[in-house]
mmCIF file of C-alpha atoms in Angstrom:
data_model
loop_
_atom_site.group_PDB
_atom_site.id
_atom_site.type_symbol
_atom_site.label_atom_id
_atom_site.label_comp_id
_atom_site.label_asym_id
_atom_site.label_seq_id
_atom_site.Cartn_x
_atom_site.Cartn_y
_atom_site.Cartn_z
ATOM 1 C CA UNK A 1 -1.345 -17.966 -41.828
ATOM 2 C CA UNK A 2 1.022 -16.442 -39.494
ATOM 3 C CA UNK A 3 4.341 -16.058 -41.285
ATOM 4 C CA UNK A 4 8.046 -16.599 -39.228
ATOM 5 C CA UNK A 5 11.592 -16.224 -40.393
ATOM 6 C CA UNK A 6 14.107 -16.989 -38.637
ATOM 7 C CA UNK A 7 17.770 -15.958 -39.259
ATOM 8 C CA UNK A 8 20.369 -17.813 -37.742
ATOM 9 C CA UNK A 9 24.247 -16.706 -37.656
ATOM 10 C CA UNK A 10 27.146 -18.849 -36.329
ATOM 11 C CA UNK A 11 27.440 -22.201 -35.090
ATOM 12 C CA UNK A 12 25.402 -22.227 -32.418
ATOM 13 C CA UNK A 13 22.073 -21.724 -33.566
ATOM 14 C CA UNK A 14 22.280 -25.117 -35.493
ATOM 15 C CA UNK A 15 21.526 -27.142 -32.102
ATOM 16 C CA UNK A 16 18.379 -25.388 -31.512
ATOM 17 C CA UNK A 17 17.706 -25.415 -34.711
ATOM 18 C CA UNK A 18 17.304 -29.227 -34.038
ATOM 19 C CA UNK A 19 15.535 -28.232 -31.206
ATOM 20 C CA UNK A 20 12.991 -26.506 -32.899
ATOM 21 C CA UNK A 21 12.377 -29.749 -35.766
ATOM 22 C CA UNK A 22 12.120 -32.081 -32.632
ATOM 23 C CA UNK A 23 9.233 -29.534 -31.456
ATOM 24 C CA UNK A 24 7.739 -29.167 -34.755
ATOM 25 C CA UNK A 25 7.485 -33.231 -35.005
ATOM 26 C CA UNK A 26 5.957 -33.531 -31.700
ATOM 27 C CA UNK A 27 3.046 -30.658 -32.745
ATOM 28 C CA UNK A 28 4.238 -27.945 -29.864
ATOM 29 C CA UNK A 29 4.155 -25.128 -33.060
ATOM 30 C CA UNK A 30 1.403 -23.310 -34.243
ATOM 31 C CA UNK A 31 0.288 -23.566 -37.477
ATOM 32 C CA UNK A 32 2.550 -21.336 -39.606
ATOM 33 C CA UNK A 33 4.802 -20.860 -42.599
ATOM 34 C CA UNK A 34 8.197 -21.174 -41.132
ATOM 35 C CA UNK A 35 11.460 -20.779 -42.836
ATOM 36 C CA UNK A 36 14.851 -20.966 -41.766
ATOM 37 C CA UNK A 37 17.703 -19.490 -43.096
ATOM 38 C CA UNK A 38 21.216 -20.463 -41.180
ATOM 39 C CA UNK A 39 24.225 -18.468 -42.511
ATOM 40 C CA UNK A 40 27.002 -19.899 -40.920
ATOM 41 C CA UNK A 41 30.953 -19.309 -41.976
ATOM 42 C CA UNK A 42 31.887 -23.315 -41.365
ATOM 43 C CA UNK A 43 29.342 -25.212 -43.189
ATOM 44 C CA UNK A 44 31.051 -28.309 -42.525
ATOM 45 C CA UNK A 45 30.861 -28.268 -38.737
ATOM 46 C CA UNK A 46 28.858 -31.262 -37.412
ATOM 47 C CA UNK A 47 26.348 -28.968 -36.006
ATOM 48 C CA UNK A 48 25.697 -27.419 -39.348
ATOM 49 C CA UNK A 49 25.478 -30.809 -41.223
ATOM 50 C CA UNK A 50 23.135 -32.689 -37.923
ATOM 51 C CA UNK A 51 20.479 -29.501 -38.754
ATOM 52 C CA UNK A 52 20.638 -29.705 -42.502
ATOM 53 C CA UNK A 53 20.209 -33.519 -41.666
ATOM 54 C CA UNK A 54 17.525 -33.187 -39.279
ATOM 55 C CA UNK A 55 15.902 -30.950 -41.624
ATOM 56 C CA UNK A 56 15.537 -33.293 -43.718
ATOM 57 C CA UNK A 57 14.376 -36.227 -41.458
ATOM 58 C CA UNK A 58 11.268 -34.035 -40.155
ATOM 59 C CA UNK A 59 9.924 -33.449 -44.029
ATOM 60 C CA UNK A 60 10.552 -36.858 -44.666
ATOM 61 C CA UNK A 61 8.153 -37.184 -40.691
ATOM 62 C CA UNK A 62 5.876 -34.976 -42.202
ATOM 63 C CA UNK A 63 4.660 -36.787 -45.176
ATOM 64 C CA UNK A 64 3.908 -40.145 -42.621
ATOM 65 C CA UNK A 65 1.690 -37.767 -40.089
ATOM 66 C CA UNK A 66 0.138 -36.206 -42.490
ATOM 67 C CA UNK A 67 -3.704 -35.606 -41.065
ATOM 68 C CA UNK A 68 -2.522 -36.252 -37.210
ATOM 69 C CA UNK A 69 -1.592 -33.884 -34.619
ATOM 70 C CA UNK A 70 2.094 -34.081 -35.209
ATOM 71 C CA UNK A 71 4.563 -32.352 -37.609
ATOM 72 C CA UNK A 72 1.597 -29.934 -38.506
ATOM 73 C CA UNK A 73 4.120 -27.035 -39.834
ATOM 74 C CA UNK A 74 5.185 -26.421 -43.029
ATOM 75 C CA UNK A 75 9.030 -25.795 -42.617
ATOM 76 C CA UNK A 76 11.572 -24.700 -45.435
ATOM 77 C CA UNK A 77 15.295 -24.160 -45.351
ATOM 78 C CA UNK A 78 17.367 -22.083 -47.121
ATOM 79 C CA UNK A 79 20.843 -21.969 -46.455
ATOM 80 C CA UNK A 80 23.073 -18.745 -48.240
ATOM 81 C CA UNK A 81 26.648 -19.380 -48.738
ATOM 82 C CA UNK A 82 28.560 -17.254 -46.987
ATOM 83 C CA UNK A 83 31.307 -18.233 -49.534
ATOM 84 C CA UNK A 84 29.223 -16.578 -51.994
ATOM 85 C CA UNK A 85 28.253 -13.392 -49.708
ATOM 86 C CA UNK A 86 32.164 -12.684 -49.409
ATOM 87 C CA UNK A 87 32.390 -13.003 -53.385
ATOM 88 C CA UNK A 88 29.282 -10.455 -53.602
ATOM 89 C CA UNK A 89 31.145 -7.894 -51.877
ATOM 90 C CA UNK A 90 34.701 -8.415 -53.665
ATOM 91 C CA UNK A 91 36.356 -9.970 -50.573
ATOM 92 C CA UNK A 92 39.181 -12.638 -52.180
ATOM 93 C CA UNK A 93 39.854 -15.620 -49.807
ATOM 94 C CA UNK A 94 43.736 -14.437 -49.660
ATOM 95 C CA UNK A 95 41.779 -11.087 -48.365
ATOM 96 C CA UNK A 96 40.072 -12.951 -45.111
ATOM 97 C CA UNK A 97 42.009 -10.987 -42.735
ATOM 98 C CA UNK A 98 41.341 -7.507 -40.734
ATOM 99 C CA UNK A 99 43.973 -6.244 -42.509
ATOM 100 C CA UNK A 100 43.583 -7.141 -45.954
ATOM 101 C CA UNK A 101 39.790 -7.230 -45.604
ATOM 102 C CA UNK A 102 39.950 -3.267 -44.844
ATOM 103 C CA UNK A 103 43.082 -2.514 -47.394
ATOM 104 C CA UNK A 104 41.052 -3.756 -50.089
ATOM 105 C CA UNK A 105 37.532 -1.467 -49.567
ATOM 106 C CA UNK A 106 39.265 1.552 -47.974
ATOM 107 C CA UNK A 107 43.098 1.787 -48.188
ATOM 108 C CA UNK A 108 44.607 2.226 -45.146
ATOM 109 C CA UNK A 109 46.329 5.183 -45.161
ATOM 110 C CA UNK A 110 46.995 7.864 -42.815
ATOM 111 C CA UNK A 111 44.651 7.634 -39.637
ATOM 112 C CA UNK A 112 42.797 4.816 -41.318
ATOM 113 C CA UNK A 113 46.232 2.770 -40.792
ATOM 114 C CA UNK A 114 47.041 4.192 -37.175
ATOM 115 C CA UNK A 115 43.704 3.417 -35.999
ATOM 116 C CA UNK A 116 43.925 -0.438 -36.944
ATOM 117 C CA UNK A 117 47.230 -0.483 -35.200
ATOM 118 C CA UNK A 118 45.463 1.101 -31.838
ATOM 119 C CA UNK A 119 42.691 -1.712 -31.871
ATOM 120 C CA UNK A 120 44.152 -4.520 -32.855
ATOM 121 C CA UNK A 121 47.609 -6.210 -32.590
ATOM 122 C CA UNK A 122 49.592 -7.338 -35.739
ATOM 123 C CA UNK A 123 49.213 -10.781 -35.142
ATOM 124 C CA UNK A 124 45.424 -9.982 -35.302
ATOM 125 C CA UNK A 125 45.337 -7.768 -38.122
ATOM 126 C CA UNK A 126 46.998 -10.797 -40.749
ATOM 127 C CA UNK A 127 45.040 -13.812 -38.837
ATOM 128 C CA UNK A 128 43.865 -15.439 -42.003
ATOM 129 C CA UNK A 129 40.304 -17.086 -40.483
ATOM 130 C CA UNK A 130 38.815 -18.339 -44.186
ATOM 131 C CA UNK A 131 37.438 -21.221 -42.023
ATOM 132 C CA UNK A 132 35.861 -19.476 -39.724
ATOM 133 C CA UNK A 133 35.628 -16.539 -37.193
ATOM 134 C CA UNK A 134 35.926 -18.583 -34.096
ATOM 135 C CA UNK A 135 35.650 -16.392 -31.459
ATOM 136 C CA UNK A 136 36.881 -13.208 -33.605
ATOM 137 C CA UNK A 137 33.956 -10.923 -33.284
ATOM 138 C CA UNK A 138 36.275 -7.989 -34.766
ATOM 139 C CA UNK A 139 36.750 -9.817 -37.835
ATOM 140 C CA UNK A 140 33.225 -10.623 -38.392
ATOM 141 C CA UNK A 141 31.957 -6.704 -37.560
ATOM 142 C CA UNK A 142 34.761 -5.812 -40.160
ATOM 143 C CA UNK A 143 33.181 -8.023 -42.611
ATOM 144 C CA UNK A 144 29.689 -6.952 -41.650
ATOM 145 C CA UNK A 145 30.512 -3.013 -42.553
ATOM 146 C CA UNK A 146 31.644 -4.391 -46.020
ATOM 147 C CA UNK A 147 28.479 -6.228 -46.499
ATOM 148 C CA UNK A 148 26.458 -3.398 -45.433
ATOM 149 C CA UNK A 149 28.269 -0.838 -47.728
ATOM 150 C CA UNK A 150 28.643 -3.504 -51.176
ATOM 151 C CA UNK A 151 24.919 -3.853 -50.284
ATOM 152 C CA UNK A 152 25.318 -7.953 -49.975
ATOM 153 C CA UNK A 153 22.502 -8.422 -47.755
ATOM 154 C CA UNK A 154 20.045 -7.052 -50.272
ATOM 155 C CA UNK A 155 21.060 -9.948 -52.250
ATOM 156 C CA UNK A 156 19.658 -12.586 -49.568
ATOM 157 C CA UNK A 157 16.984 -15.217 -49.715
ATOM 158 C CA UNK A 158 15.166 -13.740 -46.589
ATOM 159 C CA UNK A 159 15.618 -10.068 -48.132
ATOM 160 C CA UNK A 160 13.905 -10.577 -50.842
ATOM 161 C CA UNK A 161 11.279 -12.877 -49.304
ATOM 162 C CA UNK A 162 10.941 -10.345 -46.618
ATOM 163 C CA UNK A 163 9.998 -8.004 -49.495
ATOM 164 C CA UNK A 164 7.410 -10.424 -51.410
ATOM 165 C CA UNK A 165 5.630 -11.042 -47.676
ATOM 166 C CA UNK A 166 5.482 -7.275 -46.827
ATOM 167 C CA UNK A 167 4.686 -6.374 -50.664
ATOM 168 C CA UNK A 168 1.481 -8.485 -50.003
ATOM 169 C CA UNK A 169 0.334 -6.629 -46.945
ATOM 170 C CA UNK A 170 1.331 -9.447 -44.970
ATOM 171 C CA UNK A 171 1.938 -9.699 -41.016
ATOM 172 C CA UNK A 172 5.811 -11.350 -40.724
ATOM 173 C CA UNK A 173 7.619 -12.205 -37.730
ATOM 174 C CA UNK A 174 11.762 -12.049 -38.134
ATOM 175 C CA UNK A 175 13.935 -13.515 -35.374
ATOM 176 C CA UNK A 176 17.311 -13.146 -35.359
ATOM 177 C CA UNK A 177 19.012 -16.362 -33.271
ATOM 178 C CA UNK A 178 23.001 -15.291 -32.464
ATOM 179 C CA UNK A 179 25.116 -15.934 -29.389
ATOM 180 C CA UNK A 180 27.225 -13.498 -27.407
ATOM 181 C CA UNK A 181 30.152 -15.209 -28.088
ATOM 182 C CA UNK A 182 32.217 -17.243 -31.628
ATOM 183 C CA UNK A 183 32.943 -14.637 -34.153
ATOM 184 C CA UNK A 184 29.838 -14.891 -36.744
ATOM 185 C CA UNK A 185 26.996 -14.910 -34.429
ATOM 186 C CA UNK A 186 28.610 -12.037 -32.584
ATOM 187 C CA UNK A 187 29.324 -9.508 -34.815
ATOM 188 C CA UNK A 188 26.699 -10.514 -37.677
ATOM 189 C CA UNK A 189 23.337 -11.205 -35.781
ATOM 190 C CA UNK A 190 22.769 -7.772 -34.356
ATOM 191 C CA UNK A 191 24.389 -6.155 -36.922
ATOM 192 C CA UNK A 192 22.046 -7.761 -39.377
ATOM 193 C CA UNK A 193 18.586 -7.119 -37.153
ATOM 194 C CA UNK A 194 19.310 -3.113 -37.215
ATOM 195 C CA UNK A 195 20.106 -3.335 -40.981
ATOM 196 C CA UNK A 196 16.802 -4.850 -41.352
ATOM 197 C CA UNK A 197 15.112 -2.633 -38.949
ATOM 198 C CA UNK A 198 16.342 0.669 -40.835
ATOM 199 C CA UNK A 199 15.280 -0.764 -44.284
ATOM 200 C CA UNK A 200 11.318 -2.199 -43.013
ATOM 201 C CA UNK A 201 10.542 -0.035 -39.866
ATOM 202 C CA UNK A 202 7.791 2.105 -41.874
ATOM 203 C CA UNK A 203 5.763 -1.251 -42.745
ATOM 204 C CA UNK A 204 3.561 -1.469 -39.799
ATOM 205 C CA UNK A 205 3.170 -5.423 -40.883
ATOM 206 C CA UNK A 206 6.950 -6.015 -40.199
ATOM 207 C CA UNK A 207 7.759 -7.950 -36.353
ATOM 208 C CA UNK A 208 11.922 -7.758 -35.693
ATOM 209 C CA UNK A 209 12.981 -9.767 -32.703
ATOM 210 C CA UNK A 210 16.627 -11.403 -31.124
ATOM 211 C CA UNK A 211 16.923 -14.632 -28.979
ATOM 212 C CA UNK A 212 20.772 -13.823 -27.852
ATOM 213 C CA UNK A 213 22.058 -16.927 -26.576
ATOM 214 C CA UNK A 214 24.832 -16.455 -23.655
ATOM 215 C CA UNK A 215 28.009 -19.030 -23.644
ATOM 216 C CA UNK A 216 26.887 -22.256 -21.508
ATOM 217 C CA UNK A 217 30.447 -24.777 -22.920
ATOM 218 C CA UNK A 218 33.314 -26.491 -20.905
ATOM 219 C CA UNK A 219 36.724 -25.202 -22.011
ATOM 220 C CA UNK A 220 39.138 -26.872 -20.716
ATOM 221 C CA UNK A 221 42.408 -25.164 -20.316
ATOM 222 C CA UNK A 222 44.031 -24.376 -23.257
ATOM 223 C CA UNK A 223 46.842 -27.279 -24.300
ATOM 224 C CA UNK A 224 50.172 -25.182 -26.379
ATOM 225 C CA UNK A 225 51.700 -27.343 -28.722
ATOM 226 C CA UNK A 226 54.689 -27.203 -30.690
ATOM 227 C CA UNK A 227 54.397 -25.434 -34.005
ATOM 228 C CA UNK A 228 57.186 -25.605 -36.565
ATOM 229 C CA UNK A 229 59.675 -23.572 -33.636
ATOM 230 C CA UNK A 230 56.943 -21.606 -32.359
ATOM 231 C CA UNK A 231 53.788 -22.477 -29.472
ATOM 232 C CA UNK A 232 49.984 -21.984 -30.633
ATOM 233 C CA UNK A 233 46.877 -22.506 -28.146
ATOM 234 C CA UNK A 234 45.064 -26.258 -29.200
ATOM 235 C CA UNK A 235 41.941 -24.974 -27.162
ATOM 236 C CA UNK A 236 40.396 -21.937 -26.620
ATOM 237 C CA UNK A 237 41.554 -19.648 -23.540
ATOM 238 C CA UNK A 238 38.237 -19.932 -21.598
ATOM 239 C CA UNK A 239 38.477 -16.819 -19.617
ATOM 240 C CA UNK A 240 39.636 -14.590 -22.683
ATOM 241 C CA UNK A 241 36.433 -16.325 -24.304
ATOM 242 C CA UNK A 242 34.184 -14.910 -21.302
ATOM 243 C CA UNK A 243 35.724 -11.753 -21.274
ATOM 244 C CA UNK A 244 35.074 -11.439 -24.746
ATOM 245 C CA UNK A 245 31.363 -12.501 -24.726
ATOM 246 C CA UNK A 246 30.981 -9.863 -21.608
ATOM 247 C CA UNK A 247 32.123 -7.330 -22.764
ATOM 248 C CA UNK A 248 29.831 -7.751 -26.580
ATOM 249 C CA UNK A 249 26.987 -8.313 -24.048
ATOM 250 C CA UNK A 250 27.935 -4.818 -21.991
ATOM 251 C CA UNK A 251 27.860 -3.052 -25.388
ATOM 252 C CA UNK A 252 24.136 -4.415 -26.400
ATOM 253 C CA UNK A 253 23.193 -3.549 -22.786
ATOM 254 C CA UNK A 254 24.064 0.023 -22.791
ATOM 255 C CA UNK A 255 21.683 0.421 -26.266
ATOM 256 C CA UNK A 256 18.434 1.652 -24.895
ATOM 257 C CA UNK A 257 16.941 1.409 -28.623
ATOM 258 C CA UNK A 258 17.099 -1.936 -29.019
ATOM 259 C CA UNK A 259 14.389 -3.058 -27.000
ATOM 260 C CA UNK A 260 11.183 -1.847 -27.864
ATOM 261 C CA UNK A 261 8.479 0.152 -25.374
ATOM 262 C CA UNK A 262 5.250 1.557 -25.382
ATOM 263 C CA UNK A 263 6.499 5.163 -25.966
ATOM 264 C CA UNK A 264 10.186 4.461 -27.979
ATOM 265 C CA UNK A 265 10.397 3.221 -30.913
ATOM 266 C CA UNK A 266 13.424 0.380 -31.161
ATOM 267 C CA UNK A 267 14.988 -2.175 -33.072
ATOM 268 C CA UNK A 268 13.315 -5.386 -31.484
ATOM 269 C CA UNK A 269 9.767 -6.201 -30.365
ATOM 270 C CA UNK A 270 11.142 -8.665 -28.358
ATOM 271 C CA UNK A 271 14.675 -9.818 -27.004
ATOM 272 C CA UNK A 272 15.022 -13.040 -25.037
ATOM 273 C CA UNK A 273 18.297 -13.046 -23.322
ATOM 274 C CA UNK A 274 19.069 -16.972 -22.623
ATOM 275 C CA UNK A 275 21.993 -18.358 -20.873
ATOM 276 C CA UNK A 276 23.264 -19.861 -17.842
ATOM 277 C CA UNK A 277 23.435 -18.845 -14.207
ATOM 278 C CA UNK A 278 26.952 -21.104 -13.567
ATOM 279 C CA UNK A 279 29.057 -22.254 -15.831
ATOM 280 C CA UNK A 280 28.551 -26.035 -15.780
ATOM 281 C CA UNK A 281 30.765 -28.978 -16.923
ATOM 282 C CA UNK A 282 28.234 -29.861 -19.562
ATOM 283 C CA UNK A 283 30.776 -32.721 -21.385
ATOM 284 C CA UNK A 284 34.028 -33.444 -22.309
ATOM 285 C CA UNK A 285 33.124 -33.008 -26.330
ATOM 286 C CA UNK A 286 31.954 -29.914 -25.229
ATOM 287 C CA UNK A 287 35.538 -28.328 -25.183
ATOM 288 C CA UNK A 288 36.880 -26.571 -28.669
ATOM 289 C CA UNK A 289 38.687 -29.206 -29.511
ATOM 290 C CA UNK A 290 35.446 -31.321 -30.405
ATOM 291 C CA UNK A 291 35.131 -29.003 -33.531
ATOM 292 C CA UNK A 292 32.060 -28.046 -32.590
ATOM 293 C CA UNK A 293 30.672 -31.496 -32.491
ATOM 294 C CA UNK A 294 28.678 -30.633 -29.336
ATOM 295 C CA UNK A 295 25.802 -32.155 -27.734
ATOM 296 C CA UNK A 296 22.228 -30.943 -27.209
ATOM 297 C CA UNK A 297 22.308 -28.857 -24.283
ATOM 298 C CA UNK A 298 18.967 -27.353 -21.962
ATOM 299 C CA UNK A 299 19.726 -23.819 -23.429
ATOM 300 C CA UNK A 300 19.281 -24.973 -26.951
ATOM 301 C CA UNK A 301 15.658 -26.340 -26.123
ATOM 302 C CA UNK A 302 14.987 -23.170 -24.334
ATOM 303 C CA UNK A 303 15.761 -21.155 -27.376
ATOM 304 C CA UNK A 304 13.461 -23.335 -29.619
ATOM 305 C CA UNK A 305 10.873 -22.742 -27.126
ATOM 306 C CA UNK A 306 11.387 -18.988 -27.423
ATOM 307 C CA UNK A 307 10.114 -19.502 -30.743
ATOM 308 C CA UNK A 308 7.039 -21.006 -29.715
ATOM 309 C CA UNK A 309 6.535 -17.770 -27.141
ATOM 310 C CA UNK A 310 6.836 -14.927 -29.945
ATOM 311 C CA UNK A 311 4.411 -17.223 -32.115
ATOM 312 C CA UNK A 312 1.922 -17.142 -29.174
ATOM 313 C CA UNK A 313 -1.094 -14.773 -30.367
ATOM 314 C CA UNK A 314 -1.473 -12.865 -26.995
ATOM 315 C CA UNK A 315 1.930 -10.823 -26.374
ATOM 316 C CA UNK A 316 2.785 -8.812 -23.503
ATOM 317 C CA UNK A 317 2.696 -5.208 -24.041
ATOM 318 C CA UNK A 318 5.726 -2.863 -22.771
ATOM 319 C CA UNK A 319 9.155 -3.888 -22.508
ATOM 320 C CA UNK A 320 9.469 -6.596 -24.310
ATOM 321 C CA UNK A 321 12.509 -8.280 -22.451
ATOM 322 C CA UNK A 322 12.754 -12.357 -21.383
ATOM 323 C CA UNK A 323 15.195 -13.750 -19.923
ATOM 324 C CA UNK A 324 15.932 -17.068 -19.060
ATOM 325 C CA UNK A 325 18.746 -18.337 -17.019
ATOM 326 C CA UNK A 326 19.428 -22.170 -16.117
ATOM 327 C CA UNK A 327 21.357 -22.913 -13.035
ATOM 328 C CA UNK A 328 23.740 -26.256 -12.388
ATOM 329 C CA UNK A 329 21.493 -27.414 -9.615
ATOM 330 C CA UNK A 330 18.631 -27.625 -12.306
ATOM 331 C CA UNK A 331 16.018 -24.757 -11.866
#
């Protein structure tokens, strides 16, 4: 039976993840053994808890449409606590900053400290973000080098089943589901595909591939409110949120190994590249403030159905590249 793991970082994966259980009711997936393992920072966003619910809801379908058409794939869940990851590589909650974060595992003395001063500001540097990265790709890639280095994803549900499947002489498919912008998906979900691909490249049984979601959300200007003497942004800056996003997506698009051709090796079989031609006024709850309480949006579907594409059992050869882009006027 084919075998499928999918790895989702951040926030937004969660509302294709509900996506994909809607498919897998309605029979659109093959017959596999698919597991999912979301590692998100805020576990108590709506999105998170609607997937975990949903989740739930389609086993629950399962057992009634047992013998029919529908709901014909076996789906787990497994959800690490990122909580717990932090813990695994020594990281205190009082230590969820840039600065402190680095201070702790290196020191930052000499050019160490002068470098953090050149990238980011002060203000950046002590942001405590224990609730989340929000948008702070640097602090996630800082925590990413930590996890790499302590060794915490070796410690991982979908490491170690990785390992049991590919111990067996097994054929398994891993997808990495991230978006280009937020803070975990950003700096984590790449991150984490190459530290897979450099640990199971040799096994000839082992499929890596990305769906890279692009940012599709209303922001509405950001509202400054009064702060104990002081001003702070209530909503996100949308244009310093697009700049961001651009310029993570610039740095994966100069990287001519991660993409994977008949005569290079790389770090993905496939990459599907899924976003929006215009920015759209999707909804009102769609701006930060909703705390990420969003609705279902076309992109999310089209990420589930990515899914179904990589489980298809004739695949393109050559570069293996998709993109899909939804315009506002609906093609």
């Amino acid at each position: 039976m084919r075998k499928l793991f999918l790895a989702m970082f951040g926030g937004s994966p969660a509302r294709a993840e509900i996506c994909m259980y809607l498919n897998a009711a309605a029979g659109i997936y093959q017959v596999c053994d698919m597991r999912c393992y979301p590692i998100d920072k805020d576990t108590e966003s709506p999105n998170y808890i609607k997937a975990r619910d949903f989740y739930l809801q389609y086993r629950e379908f399962r057992k009634i449409a047992v013998g029919s058409e529908l709901a014909g794939v076996e789906i787990q869940r497994t959800e690490p606590l990122f909580d717990e990851m932090l813990k695994n590589a020594n990281i205190a909650p009082q230590q969820e900053s840039i600065r402190y974060a680095l201070a702790a595992h290196k020191g930052m003395r000499g050019e160490d400290g002068q470098l953090l001063d050149i990238c980011y500001t002060y203000a950046e540097q002590e942001d405590k973000l224990a609730g989340g990265y929000y948008g702070k790709a640097n602090m996630g890639a800082v925590i990413n080098d930590i996890f790499v280095r302590e060794k915490v994803y070796e410690k991982l549900d979908i490491y170690k089943d990785i390992q049991t499947v590919l111990s067996g002489k097994n054929s398994l498919d891993v997808v990495i589901i991230c978006s280009s912008f937020g803070g975990t998906g950003a700096s984590l979900g790449i991150n984490f595909g190459e530290y897979l691909y450099d640990k199971f490249k040799e096994d000839e049984n082992f499929h890596l591939h990305s769906i890279h979601i692009q940012p599709y959300f209303y922001f509405p200007d950001p509202i400054f409110i009064q702060d104990g003497g002081g001003q702070r942004e209530k909503q996100i800056d949308y244009k310093q949120f697009y700049a961001k996003s651009a310029a993570v997506t610039s740095v994966l698009g100069e990287r001519e190994d991660l993409i994977k051709k008949d005569t290079k090796e790389a770090v993905f079989d496939r990459f599907y590249y899924i976003g929006q031609e215009v920015l759209d006024k999707v909804s009102e709850r769609n701006s930060a403030a909703g705390g990420q309480d969003n609705n279902i949006h076309i992109i999310d579907m089209l990420v589930s159905l990515a899914v179904q594409d990589i489980l298809r059992e004739k695949q393109n050869k050559g570069t293996q590249l998709y993109g899909y882009l939804y315009s506002n006027d609906g093609t």
